mmCIF file of C-alpha atoms in Angstrom:
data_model
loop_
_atom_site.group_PDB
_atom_site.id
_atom_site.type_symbol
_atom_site.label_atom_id
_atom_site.label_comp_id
_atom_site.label_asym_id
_atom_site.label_seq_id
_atom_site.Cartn_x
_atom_site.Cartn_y
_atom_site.Cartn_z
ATOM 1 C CA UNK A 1 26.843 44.681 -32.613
ATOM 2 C CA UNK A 2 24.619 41.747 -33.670
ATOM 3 C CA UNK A 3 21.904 42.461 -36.093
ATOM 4 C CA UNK A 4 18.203 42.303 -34.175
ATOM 5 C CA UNK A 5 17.635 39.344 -36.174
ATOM 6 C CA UNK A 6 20.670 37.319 -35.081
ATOM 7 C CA UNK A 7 20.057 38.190 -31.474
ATOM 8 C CA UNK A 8 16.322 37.137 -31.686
ATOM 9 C CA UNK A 9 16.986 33.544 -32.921
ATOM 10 C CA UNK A 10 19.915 33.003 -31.009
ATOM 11 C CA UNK A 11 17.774 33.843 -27.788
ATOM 12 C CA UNK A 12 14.222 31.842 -29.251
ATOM 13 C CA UNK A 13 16.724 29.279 -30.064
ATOM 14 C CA UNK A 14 18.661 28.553 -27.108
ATOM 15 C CA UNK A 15 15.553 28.873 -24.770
ATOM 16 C CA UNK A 16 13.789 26.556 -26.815
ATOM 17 C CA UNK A 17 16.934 24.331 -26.462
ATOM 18 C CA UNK A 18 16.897 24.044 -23.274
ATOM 19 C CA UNK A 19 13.215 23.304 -22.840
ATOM 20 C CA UNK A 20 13.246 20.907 -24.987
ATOM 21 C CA UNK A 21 16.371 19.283 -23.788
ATOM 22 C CA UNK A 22 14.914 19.016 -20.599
ATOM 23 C CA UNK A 23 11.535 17.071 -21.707
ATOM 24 C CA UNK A 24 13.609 14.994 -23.082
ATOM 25 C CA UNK A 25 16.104 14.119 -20.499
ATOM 26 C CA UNK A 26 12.934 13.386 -18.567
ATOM 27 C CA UNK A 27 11.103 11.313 -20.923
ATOM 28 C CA UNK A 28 13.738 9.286 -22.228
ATOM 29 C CA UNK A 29 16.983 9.168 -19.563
ATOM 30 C CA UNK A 30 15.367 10.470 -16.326
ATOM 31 C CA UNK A 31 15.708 7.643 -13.826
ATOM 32 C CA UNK A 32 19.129 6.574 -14.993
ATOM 33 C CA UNK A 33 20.516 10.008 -14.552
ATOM 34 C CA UNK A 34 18.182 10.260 -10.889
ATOM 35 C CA UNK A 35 19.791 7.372 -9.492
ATOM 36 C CA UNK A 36 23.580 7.915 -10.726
ATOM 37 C CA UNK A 37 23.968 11.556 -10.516
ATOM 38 C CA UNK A 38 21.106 13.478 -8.852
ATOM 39 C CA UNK A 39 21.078 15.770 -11.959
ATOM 40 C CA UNK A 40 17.607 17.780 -12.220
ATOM 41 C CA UNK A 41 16.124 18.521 -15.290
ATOM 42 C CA UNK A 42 14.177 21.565 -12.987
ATOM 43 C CA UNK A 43 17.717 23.148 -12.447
ATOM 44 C CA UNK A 44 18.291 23.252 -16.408
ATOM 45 C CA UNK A 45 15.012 24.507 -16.587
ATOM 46 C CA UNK A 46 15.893 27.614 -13.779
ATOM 47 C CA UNK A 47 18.665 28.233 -15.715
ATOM 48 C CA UNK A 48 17.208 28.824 -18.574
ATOM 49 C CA UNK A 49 14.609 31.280 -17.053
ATOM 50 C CA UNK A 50 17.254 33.045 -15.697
ATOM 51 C CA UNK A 51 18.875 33.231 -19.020
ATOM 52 C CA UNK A 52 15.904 34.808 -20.376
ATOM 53 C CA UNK A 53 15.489 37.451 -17.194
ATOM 54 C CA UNK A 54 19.319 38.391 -18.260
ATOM 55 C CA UNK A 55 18.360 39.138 -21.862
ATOM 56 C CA UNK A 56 15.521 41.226 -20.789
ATOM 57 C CA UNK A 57 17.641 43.380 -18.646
ATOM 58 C CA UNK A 58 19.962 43.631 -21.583
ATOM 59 C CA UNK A 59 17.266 44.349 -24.045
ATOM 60 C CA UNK A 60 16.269 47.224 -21.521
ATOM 61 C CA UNK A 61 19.862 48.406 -21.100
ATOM 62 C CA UNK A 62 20.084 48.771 -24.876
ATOM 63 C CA UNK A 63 16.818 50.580 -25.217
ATOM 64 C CA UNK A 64 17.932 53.326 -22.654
ATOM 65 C CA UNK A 65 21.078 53.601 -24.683
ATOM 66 C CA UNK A 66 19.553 53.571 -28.252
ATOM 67 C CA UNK A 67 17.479 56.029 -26.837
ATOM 68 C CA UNK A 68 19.977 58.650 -24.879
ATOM 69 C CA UNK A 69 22.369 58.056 -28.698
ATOM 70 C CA UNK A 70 19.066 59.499 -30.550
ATOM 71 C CA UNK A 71 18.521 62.384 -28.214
ATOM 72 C CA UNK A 72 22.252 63.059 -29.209
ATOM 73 C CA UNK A 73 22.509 62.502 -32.475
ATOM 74 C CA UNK A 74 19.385 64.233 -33.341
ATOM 75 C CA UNK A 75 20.922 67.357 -31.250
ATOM 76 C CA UNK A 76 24.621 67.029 -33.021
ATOM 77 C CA UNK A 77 23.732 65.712 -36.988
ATOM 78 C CA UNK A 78 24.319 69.104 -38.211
ATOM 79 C CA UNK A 79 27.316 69.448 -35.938
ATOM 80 C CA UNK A 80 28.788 66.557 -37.763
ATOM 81 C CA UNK A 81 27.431 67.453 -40.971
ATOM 82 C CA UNK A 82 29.388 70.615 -41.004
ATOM 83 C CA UNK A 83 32.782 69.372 -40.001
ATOM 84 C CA UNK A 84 32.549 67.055 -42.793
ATOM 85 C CA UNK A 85 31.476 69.694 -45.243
ATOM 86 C CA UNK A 86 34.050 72.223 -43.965
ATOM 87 C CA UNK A 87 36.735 69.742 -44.123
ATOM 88 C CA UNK A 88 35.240 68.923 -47.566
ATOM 89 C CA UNK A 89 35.621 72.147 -48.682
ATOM 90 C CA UNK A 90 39.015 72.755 -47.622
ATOM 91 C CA UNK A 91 39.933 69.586 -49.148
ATOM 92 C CA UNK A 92 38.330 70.279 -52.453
ATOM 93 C CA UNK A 93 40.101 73.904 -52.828
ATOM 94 C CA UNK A 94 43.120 72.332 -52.281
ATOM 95 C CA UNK A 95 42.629 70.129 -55.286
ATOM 96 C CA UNK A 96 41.687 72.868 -57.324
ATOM 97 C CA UNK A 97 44.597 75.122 -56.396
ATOM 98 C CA UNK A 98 46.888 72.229 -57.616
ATOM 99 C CA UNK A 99 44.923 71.607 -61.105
ATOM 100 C CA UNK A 100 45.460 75.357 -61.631
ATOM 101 C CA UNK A 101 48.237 77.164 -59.647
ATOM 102 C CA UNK A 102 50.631 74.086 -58.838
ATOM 103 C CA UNK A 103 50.129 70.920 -61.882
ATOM 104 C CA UNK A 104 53.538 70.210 -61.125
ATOM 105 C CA UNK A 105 52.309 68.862 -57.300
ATOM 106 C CA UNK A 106 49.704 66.917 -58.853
ATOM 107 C CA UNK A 107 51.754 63.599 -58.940
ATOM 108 C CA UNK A 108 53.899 64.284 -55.648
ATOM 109 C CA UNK A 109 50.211 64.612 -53.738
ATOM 110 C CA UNK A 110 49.378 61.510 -54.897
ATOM 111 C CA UNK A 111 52.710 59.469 -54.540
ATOM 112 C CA UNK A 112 53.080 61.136 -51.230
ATOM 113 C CA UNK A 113 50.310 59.294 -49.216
ATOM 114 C CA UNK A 114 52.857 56.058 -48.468
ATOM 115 C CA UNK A 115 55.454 58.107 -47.594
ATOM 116 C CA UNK A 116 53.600 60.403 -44.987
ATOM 117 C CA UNK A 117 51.764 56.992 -43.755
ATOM 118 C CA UNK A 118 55.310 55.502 -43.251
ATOM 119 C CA UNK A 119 56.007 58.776 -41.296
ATOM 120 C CA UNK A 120 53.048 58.123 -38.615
ATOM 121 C CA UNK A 121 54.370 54.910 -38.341
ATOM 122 C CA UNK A 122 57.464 56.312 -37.072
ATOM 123 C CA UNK A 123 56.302 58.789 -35.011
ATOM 124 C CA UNK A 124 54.848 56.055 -32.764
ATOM 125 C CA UNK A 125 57.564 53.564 -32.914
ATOM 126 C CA UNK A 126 60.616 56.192 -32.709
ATOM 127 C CA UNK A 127 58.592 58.301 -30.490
ATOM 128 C CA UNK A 128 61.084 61.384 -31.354
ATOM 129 C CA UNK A 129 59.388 63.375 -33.971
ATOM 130 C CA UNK A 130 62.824 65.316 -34.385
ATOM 131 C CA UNK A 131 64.195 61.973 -35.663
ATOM 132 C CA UNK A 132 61.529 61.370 -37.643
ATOM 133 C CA UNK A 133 60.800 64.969 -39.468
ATOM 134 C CA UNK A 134 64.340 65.054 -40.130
ATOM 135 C CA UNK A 135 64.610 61.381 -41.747
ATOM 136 C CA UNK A 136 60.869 62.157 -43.394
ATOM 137 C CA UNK A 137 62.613 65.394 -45.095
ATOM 138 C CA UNK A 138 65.902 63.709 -46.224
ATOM 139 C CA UNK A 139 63.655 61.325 -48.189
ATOM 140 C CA UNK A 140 61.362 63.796 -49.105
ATOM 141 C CA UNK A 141 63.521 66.018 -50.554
ATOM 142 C CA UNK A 142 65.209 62.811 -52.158
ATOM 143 C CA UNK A 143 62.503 60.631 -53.674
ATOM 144 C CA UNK A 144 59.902 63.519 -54.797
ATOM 145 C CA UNK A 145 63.338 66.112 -55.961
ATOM 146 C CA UNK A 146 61.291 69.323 -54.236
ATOM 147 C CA UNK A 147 64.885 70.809 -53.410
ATOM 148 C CA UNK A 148 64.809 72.557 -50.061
ATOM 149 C CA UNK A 149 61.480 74.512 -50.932
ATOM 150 C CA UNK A 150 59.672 74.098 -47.346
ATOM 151 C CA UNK A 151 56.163 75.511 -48.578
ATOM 152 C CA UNK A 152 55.773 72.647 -50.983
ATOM 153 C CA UNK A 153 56.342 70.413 -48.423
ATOM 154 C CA UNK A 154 53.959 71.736 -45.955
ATOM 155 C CA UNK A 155 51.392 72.251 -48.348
ATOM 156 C CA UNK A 156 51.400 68.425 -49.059
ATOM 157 C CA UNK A 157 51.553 67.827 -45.790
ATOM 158 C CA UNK A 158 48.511 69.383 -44.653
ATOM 159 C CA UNK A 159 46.938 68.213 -48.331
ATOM 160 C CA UNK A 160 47.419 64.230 -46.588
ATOM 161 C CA UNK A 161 46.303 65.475 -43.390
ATOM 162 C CA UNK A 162 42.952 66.805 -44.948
ATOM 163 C CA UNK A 163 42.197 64.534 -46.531
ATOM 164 C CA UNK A 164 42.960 61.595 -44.004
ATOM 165 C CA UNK A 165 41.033 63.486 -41.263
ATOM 166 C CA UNK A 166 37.968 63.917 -44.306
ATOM 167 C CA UNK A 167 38.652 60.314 -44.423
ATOM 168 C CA UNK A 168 37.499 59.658 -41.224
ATOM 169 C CA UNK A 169 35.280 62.191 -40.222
ATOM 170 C CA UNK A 170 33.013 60.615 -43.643
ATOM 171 C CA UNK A 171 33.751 57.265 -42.239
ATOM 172 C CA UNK A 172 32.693 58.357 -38.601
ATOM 173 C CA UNK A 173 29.522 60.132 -40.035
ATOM 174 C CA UNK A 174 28.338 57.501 -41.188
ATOM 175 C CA UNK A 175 28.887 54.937 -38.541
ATOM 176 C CA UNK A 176 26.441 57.135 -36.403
ATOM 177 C CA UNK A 177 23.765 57.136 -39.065
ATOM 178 C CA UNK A 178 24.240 53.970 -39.645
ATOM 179 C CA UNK A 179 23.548 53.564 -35.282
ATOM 180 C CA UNK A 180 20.915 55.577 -35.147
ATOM 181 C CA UNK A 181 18.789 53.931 -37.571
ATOM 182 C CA UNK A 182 19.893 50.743 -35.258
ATOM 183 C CA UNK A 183 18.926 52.801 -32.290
ATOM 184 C CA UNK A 184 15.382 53.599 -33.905
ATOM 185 C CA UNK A 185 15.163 49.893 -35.111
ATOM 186 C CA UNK A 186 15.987 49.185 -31.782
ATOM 187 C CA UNK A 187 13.575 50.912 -29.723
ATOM 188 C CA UNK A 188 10.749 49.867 -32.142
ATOM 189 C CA UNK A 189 11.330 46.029 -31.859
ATOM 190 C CA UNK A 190 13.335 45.549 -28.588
ATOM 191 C CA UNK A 191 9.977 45.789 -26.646
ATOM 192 C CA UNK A 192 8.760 43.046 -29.049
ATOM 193 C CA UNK A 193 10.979 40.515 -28.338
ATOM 194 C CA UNK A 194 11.093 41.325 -25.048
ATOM 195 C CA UNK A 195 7.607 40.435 -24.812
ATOM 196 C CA UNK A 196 8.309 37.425 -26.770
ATOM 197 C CA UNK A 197 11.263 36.520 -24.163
ATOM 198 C CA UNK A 198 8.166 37.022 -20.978
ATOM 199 C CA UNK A 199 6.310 34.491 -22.771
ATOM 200 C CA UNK A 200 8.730 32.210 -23.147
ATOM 201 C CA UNK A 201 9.354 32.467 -19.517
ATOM 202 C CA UNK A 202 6.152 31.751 -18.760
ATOM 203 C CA UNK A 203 5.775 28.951 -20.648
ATOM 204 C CA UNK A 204 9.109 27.669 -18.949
ATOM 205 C CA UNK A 205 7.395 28.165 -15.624
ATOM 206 C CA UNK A 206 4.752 26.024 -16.461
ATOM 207 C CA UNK A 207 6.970 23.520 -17.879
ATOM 208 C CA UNK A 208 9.148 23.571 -14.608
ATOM 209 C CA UNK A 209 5.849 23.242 -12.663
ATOM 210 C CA UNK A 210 5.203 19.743 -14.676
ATOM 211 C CA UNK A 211 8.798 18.521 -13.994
ATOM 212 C CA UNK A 212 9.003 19.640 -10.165
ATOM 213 C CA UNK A 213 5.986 17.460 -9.633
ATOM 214 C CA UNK A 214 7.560 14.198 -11.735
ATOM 215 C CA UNK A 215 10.951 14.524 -9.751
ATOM 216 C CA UNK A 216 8.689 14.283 -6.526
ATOM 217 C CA UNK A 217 7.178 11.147 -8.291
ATOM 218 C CA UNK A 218 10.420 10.095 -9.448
ATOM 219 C CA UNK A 219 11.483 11.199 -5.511
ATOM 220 C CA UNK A 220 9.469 8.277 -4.257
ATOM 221 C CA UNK A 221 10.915 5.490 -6.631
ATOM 222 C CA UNK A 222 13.031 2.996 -4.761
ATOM 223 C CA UNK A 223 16.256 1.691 -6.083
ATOM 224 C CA UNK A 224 16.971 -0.520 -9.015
ATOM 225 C CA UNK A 225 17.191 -4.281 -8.978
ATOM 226 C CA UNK A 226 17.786 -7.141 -11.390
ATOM 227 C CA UNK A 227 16.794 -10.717 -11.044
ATOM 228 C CA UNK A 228 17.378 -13.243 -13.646
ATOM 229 C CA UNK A 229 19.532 -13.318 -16.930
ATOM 230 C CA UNK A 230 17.418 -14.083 -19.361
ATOM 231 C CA UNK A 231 15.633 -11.590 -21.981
ATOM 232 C CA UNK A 232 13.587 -10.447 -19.182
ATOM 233 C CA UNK A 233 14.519 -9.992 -15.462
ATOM 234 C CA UNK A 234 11.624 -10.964 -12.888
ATOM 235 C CA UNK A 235 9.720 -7.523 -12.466
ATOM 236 C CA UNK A 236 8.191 -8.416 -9.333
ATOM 237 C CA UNK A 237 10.680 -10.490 -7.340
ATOM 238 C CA UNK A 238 9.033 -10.883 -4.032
ATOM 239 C CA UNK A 239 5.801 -12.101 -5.547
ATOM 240 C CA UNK A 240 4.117 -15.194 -6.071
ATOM 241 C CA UNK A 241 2.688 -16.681 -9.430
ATOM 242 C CA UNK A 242 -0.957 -16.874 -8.509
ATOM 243 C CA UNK A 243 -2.452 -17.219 -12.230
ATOM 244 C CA UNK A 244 -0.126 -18.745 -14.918
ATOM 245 C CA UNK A 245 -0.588 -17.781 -19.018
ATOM 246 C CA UNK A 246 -3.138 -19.553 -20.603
ATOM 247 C CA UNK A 247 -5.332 -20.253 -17.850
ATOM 248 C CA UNK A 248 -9.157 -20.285 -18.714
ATOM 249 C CA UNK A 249 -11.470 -17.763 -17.388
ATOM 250 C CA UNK A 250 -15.055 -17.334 -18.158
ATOM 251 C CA UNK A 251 -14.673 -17.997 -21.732
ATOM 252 C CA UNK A 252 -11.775 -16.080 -22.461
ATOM 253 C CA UNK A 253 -8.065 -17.166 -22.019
ATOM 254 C CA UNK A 254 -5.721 -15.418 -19.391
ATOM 255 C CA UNK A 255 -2.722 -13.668 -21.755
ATOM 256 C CA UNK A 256 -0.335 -13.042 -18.387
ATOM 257 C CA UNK A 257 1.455 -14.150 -15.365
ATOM 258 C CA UNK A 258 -0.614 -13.075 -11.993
ATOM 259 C CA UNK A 259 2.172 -12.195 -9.792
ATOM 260 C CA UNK A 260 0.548 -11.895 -5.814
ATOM 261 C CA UNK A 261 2.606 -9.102 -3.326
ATOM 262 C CA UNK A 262 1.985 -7.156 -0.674
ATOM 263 C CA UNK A 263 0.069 -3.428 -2.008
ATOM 264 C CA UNK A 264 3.215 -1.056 -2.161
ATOM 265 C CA UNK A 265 5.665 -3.706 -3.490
ATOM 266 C CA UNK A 266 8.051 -2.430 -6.124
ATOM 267 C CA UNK A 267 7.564 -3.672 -9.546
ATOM 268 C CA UNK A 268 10.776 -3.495 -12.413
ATOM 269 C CA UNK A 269 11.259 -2.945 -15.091
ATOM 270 C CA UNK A 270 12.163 -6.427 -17.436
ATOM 271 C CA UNK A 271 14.525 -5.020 -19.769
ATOM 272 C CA UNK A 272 15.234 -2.100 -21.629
ATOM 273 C CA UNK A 273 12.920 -0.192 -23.582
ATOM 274 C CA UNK A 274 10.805 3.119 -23.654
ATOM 275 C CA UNK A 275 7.678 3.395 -22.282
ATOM 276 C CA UNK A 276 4.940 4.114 -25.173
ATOM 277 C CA UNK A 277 1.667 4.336 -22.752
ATOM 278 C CA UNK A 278 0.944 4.497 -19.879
ATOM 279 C CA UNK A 279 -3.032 5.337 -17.673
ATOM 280 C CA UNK A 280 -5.834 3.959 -15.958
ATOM 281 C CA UNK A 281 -9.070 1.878 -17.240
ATOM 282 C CA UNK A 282 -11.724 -0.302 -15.749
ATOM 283 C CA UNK A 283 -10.318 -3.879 -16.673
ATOM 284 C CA UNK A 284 -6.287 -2.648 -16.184
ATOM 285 C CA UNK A 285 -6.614 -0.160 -13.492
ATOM 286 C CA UNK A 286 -3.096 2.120 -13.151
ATOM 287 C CA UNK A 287 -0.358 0.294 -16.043
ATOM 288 C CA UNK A 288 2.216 0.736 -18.250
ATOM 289 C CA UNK A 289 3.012 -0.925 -21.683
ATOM 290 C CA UNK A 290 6.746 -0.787 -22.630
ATOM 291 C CA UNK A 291 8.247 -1.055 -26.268
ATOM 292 C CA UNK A 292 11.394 -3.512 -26.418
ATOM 293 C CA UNK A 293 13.544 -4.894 -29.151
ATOM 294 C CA UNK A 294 13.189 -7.369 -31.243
ATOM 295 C CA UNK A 295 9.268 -6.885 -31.429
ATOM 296 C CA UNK A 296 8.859 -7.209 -27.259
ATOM 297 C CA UNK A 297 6.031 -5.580 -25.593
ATOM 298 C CA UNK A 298 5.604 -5.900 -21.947
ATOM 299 C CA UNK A 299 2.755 -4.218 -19.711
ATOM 300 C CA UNK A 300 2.250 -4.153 -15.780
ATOM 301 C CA UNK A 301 -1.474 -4.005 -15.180
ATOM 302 C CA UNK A 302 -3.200 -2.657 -11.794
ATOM 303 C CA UNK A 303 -0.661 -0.761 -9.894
ATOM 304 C CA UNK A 304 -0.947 1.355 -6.685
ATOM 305 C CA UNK A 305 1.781 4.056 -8.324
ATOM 306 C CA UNK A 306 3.119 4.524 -11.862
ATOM 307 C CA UNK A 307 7.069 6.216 -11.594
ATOM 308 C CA UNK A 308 7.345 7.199 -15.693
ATOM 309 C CA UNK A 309 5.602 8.845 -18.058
ATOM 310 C CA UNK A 310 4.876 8.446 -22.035
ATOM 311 C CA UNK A 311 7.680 8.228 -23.956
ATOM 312 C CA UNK A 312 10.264 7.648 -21.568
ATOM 313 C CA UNK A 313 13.355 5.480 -21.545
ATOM 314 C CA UNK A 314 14.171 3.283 -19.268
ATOM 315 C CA UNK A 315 16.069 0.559 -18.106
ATOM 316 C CA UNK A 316 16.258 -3.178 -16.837
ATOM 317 C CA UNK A 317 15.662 -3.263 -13.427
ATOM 318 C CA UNK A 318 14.281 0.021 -12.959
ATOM 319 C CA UNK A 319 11.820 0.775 -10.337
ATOM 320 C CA UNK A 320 8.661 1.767 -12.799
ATOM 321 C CA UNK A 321 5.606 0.767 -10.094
ATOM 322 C CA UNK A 322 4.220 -0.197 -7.446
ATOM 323 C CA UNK A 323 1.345 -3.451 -6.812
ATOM 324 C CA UNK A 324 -1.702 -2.327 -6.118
ATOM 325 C CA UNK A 325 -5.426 -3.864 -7.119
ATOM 326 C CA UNK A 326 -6.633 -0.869 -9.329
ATOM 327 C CA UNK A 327 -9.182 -1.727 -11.911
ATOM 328 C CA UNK A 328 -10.687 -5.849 -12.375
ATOM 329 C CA UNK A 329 -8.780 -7.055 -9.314
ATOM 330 C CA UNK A 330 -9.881 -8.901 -6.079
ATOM 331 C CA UNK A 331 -6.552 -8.676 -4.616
ATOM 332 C CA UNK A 332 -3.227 -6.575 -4.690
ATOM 333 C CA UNK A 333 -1.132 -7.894 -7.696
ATOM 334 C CA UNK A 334 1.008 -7.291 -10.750
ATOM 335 C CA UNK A 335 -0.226 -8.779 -13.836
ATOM 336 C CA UNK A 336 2.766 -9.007 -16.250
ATOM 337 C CA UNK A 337 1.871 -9.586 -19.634
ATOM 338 C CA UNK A 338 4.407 -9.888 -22.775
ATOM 339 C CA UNK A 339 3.830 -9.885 -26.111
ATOM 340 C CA UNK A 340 5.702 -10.881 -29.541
ATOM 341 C CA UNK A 341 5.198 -8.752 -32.360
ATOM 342 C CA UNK A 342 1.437 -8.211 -31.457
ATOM 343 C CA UNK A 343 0.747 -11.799 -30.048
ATOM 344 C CA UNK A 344 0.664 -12.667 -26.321
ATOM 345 C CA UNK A 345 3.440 -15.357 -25.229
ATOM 346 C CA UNK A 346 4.540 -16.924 -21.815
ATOM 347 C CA UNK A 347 6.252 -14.380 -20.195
ATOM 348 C CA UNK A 348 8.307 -17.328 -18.210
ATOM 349 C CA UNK A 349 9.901 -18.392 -21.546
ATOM 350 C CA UNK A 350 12.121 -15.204 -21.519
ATOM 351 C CA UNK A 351 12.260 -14.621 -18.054
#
């Protein structure tokens, strides 16, 4: 049996595990693994729940035992005690009749233990204890030179029986002490950590709220699509360039491409990345910025729908949005904005 210890990490641990494995399948791989294999991070999450359930009804099924093995130990300890000390007793006369009736049995008690061992062994391969009492007494007569005399040999017999059964009454003794102080220990602490194991469950159940209601985000996400080779791919494809970078406004220079589309339209992702924020303010309305390599930022400003969350991965071509005209905006549009290591650039010179 497991210590207490072993089995509360192992459970803490592999609940943990799996909660944390699946935030981060959805924050980092989600929409590859949506749109290739329909795997669910909510079904990980179930099955993690159900885990826990499972422990709990083990932890109670161990309770009710560790409890019934008290009730009968408590009843029986004396029981055992006894035997032990009877057999004890009988044992420790037997050593003191050979210190002072029979020295000469001293030795032959002692060298005797291989040779009756060797004899059980025969007993259950021969199966024919005829065979084997017969073959036992040729070599015990033989080896130990005790003549014919039949008393010796019984009395060592029964001297290695003693003291094998002593053996393992002792040994059995203290197995159930040592179980019922695990039963005790168990009854004491099992209701802790099943307590520990509801909470987790909760907090699961909250978790799996969260993700059922980003899969039915994720749910309305359209396929993926790629135009262009370059660095970036075009992340609004049926669009129209309505504002170029570097146009002048009002005093202050325009650091994107104004892409014009129909509210609804999807909007990709331009390469590869993970997204590092993602909300809503006046100027922006719904967007997303995106980390890249090589120093690459790119950010999709005033969308109807956002499809990831912070600190997701995801991948060129990926439907991330939809147009909209949230925040500054006269008109439904994606503005796509990329910048170099802190410093806007032309998106169209990597597109």
């Amino acid at each position: 049996m497991k210590t207490l210890k072993t089995k509360y990490i192992a459970i803490i641990f592999a609940s943990v595990l799996l909660a944390v494995v699946s935030v981060f399948a959805i924050t980092t791989e989600f929409a590859y693994a949506w749109n290739t294999t329909q795997w669910r991070p909510s079904v990980e999450i179930k099955k993690s729940i159900d885990s826990s359930y499972a422990k709990i009804r083990e932890y109670n099924d161990e309770i009710e035992e560790s409890k019934n093995f008290i009730v009968d130990y408590e009843n029986n300890a004396d029981i055992y005690d006894e035997y032990v000390q009877l057999l004890q007793e009988k044992f420790d006369n037997m050593e003191k009749f050979i210190k002072v009736e029979k020295p000469e049995l001293e030795e032959i008690t002692k060298s005797s233990y291989a040779a009756f061992f060797a004899k059980g062994l025969l007993d259950e391969m021969v199966g024919n204890r005829f065979v084997t009492d017969g073959l036992f007494k040729w070599s015990f007569v033989t080896f130990f030179a005790c003549g014919e005399d039949d008393e010796i040999m019984k009395f060592v017999e029964d001297y290695y029986n003693t003291k094998k059964e002593l053996d393992s009454a002792t040994n059995e003794n203290e197995e159930a002490a040592t179980k019922y102080n695990q039963s005790l220990s168990n009854i004491n602490n099992l209701p802790i950590e099943i307590n520990t194991l509801n909470q987790n469950i909760a907090n699961l159940n909250n978790l799996l709220a969260e993700v059922l209601e980003i899969e039915q985000v994720f749910g309305a996400a359209g396929e993926s699509r790629i135009e262009g080779s370059s660095f970036f791919c075009h992340p609004c494809p049926d669009s129209q360039i309505s504002s170029p970078f570097g146009e002048s406004r009002d005093g202050y220079t325009h650091h994107g491409c104004d892409f014009v589309a129909a509210s609804g339209t999807p909007i990709y992702c331009a390469a590869d990345g993970v997204v590092f924020e993602t909300g809503q303010s006046d100027s922006m309305g719904n967007y997303i910025k995106i980390q890249h390599a090589d120093g690459f930022v790119s950010v999709y400003m005033h969308c109807s729908h956002v499809f990831v969350p912070n600190g997701m991965q995801v991948f060129r071509g990926d439907n991330i949005a939809l147009v909209g005209s949230t925040g500054d905006s006269e008109a439904p549009h994606l503005h796509f904005q990329v910048e170099l290591n802190g410093t806007p650039v032309n998106c169209l010179d990597y597109m």
